[in-house]
Amino acid sequence: MTKQYFKAIYFSDYPSDEAKEKSVTLAFSEPEAPYYKKIKDFSTQEIKELIGIKTYKQLALFAEKEERSINQSVKRLIKQNLSDIDETEGMTKSDVTFVKSKNIPFQRWYPYIEGYAPDFVKSIIDNYQIENTVIYEPFAGTGTTLIAADNKRLSTVYSEVNPLLQFLISTKIKVLKSNKTERKKLNSLLLDIHKNFSSVLDNFTEDEDLKSSYLNVFSDSKYFPEENLIEILKLRSYIDVIKLDNELLADLLTVATLSVLLPISFLKKAGDVRFKTKKDIEKGIPTLNDLLPAKLIEIAEDVINFDFSLKKNHEHILSNAKNIGRINDLKVGAIVTSPPYLNGTNYFRNTKVELWFLRYLQTESDLRFFRDQALTSGINDVKKEYAKINGINISLKSEILKSTLVELNKNSYDSRIPIMAKSYFEEMYHVFNDVRPSLQSKSKVLIDIGDSIFGNVHIRTDEILIEILTGIGYSLIDNKVLRKRRSRNKEILTQTLLIFESANKVARKTGVKRKFAWNENWDNFKKDIPHQQSPYSSRNWGHNNHSLCSYQGKLKPAISHHLVNTFVPQNGSILDPFSGVGTIPFEAALTGRKSYGIDISLPAYYISSAKVGSPKLSVCNKYVSELENFIQRNSCTETELMETRTFGFNKTLAEYYEEQTLKEILLARRFFKENLPVNSSEMLVISSLLHILHGNRPYALSRRSHPIVPYAPSGEFEYKSLITKINEKINRVLKEEIPIDFKNGKIYHQDTTSIWPQEITDLDAIITSPPFYDSTRFYLANWIRIWFTGWSDIDFKHQPKSFVDEKQKKDFSIYEPIFRQAKERLKKDGVFVLHLGKSVKCDMAQELIKVSKRWFRTVDLFDESVAHCESHGFKDKGTVTSHQYLVLV
């Protein structure tokens, strides 16, 4: 018996009293299966549009006239009209939506309904003979194009502005690059988590930072039932512990969590994300334990069963496709993409809960910063000033757009709508115009796009893009209708595939050698080496607050001073992505520049935040008073005391301190864990305590040791009051005079290879001194301070694996996300300056030149002898032979 396939079409005028029986059921034989597959996911409305018949009465009359059965008549119309909808072999309607992806391994991990299926990409790669080249995907989404291209043995480069989607792509790539043994282990570990999940969360406390950001970002909005929020915060702590030992496993558990956050919240995805109705809530809101274990099984199955591994390279070259003109050394032979539709959707708002869980939202303004980076496709993406920016009059490049904007200005219910439309096409123009120098001759450009309606004005997106792109040198090859859909006012809208071919290769503008505003200053720096001249060569030159807390690896203040004055204009802005204890940001702040810093070390974050802020004595005193009361009211646990007797590197903690002083330190450590410092005054308090933890001066709480590397202590045990010593230090710091034009800076505690805060943008310069290749391990050189701010024995074993100073010893590609982000956050004439260490083992500058060439051009490389450098009492200064200054633009 041959197999048959069935599809029901509902008609409100079907002659039946039962609503569920008001349908015509089509029966497709096995030879007709290809037609069935193409329409099986169509809605009744879409099939009616396809056959051109809206009522059962019309259908019955048509069949009678044709002298065929209704089943035969409808199938005949479907076969006849499908060619108008889809002439592309192997492509179905479900390919161009997320429908298929709900069941495809890896694609189903996170429900991103704006995406399309891999089969769609594979079919157009085949049909348009894209081969032996690199594909660029400007709007990568969840990475569908990347995986499909790899299946066709093609490499890709891609952009994606949403950090959530960047994370999903990165995680998929890591798994798909894993070998069978690694996947088998991941599968086993995921199943272990699934098995023990219901009990394991009880062992973890809520993540206080994430809890704080929830209040900061969402204010009075309540997005989760209280018990669900508690579970989510505990899960965040659990994932962070897993990450210490297995980063990819932690990432997969994070993906599973992201996929269930909306279902366990008061929110739902209905087009845009919105609150669930009263009826929705009455049905019950599931818990983490209801949904997460099943998602873990699904991911575990895909990891082990999906018999596919990535064979080609897929490179994240940018976050924002609007910056594609800033990329160097890029050659692509095709573009395959589905840009955000001009449909009013606020893509970042729809993922705000997930972005919060990933820690990319810390304040209310962060969401606005993200939206400002995105392609303007929604009303809330618009700022009024957009009407006057971007430097071109896009309406002159499309007659259709020109008339559409006139109609929108007349009829729109919101004045932002015409600005949104204008900005959308301006930005699309810039993306496809700026990428042209990177396209090889006769490159194919395939754009999946949909039109829209606002205020009853039809915005014919495909036709407008055709006018714009053909006007800048692209040739239209074809314009295929992929499917029909309905707008909110029931008008028919169309999803189309635009196929262009680039004209002959466009030469990238080279021009004459640029002269930057800092050229003369830089020439003088190299000639004079000012930090080696008096008074800057003095060991103690600079503001006394540079010595707020001793810290090994700190850049000399005089070098920072002259680099800032050389490269950063007055009132300019600067970032140091390896800011350490804030030497460069502090020098910038002292001279009225806006400064930012990023550092992975928590002690460094506290110290630098105190330096670039404006601490107030009254706030410091209040915090110290709270600390003093805490110490008086509490006592140490046996566990805390036992740790001091067993933990340490040169000696145990207990061997550094008199017994009562040690107890005060332990209680202070617990106090700061429970009462995290949140402003520059409180940062000053903990920084002052970090400074006096050990040293060879009377201020130190320890026996005699060393202020930088804590050598084994010596001398008598002597009680020293923690509160007395900390107050003395705070008062010394606050007595130091700060210049009147001092400008507060901002420091962020994070891995600088992760996505930088969105506030950091439009920079004049990035100046930094990353860890030298042969540098002493800072986490050992400062182990007591790092222990005090929360690290335990297990942290010292695992945390350093994620640090750049360790990772760069294996591969300098760890710097790629730093250079990529730097290029996008700098102004177009901004400069990136790196102070590096050249050693007998590694020429850091040459290694970083290789890594940075995709994004930066090397302007200069200057070597400076290290003969003048101090040893700070250490016999071995390492293997550094010279300091290098690498200048990139």
Coordinates of C-alpha atoms in Angstrom, one line a residue, residues 543-546 548 586 590 610 613-618 620-621 684 688 724 726-739:
H543 CA 50.6 61.5 42.5
N544 CA 50.9 59.8 45.9
N545 CA 47.6 57.9 45.3
H546 CA 49.4 55.8 42.7
L548 CA 47.3 53.4 47.2
F586 CA 44.2 57.5 37.0
L590 CA 44.2 63.6 36.8
A610 CA 39.0 54.0 44.3
G613 CA 36.6 58.0 41.8
S614 CA 36.0 60.8 44.4
P615 CA 35.9 59.1 47.8
K616 CA 34.2 61.0 50.6
L617 CA 35.5 60.7 54.2
S618 CA 31.9 60.5 55.7
C620 CA 34.3 55.9 54.3
N621 CA 33.8 56.4 58.0
L684 CA 38.9 53.0 49.1
S688 CA 43.4 50.5 52.1
T724 CA 43.1 51.6 63.6
I726 CA 42.8 51.1 58.1
N727 CA 41.6 54.5 59.4
E728 CA 45.2 55.7 59.3
K729 CA 45.6 54.6 55.7
I730 CA 42.3 56.2 54.6
N731 CA 43.1 59.5 56.2
R732 CA 46.5 59.5 54.5
V733 CA 44.9 59.0 51.1
L734 CA 42.2 61.5 51.5
K735 CA 44.7 64.2 52.5
E736 CA 46.3 64.1 49.1
E737 CA 45.2 67.0 46.9
I738 CA 43.4 66.2 43.7
P739 CA 43.6 68.6 40.7

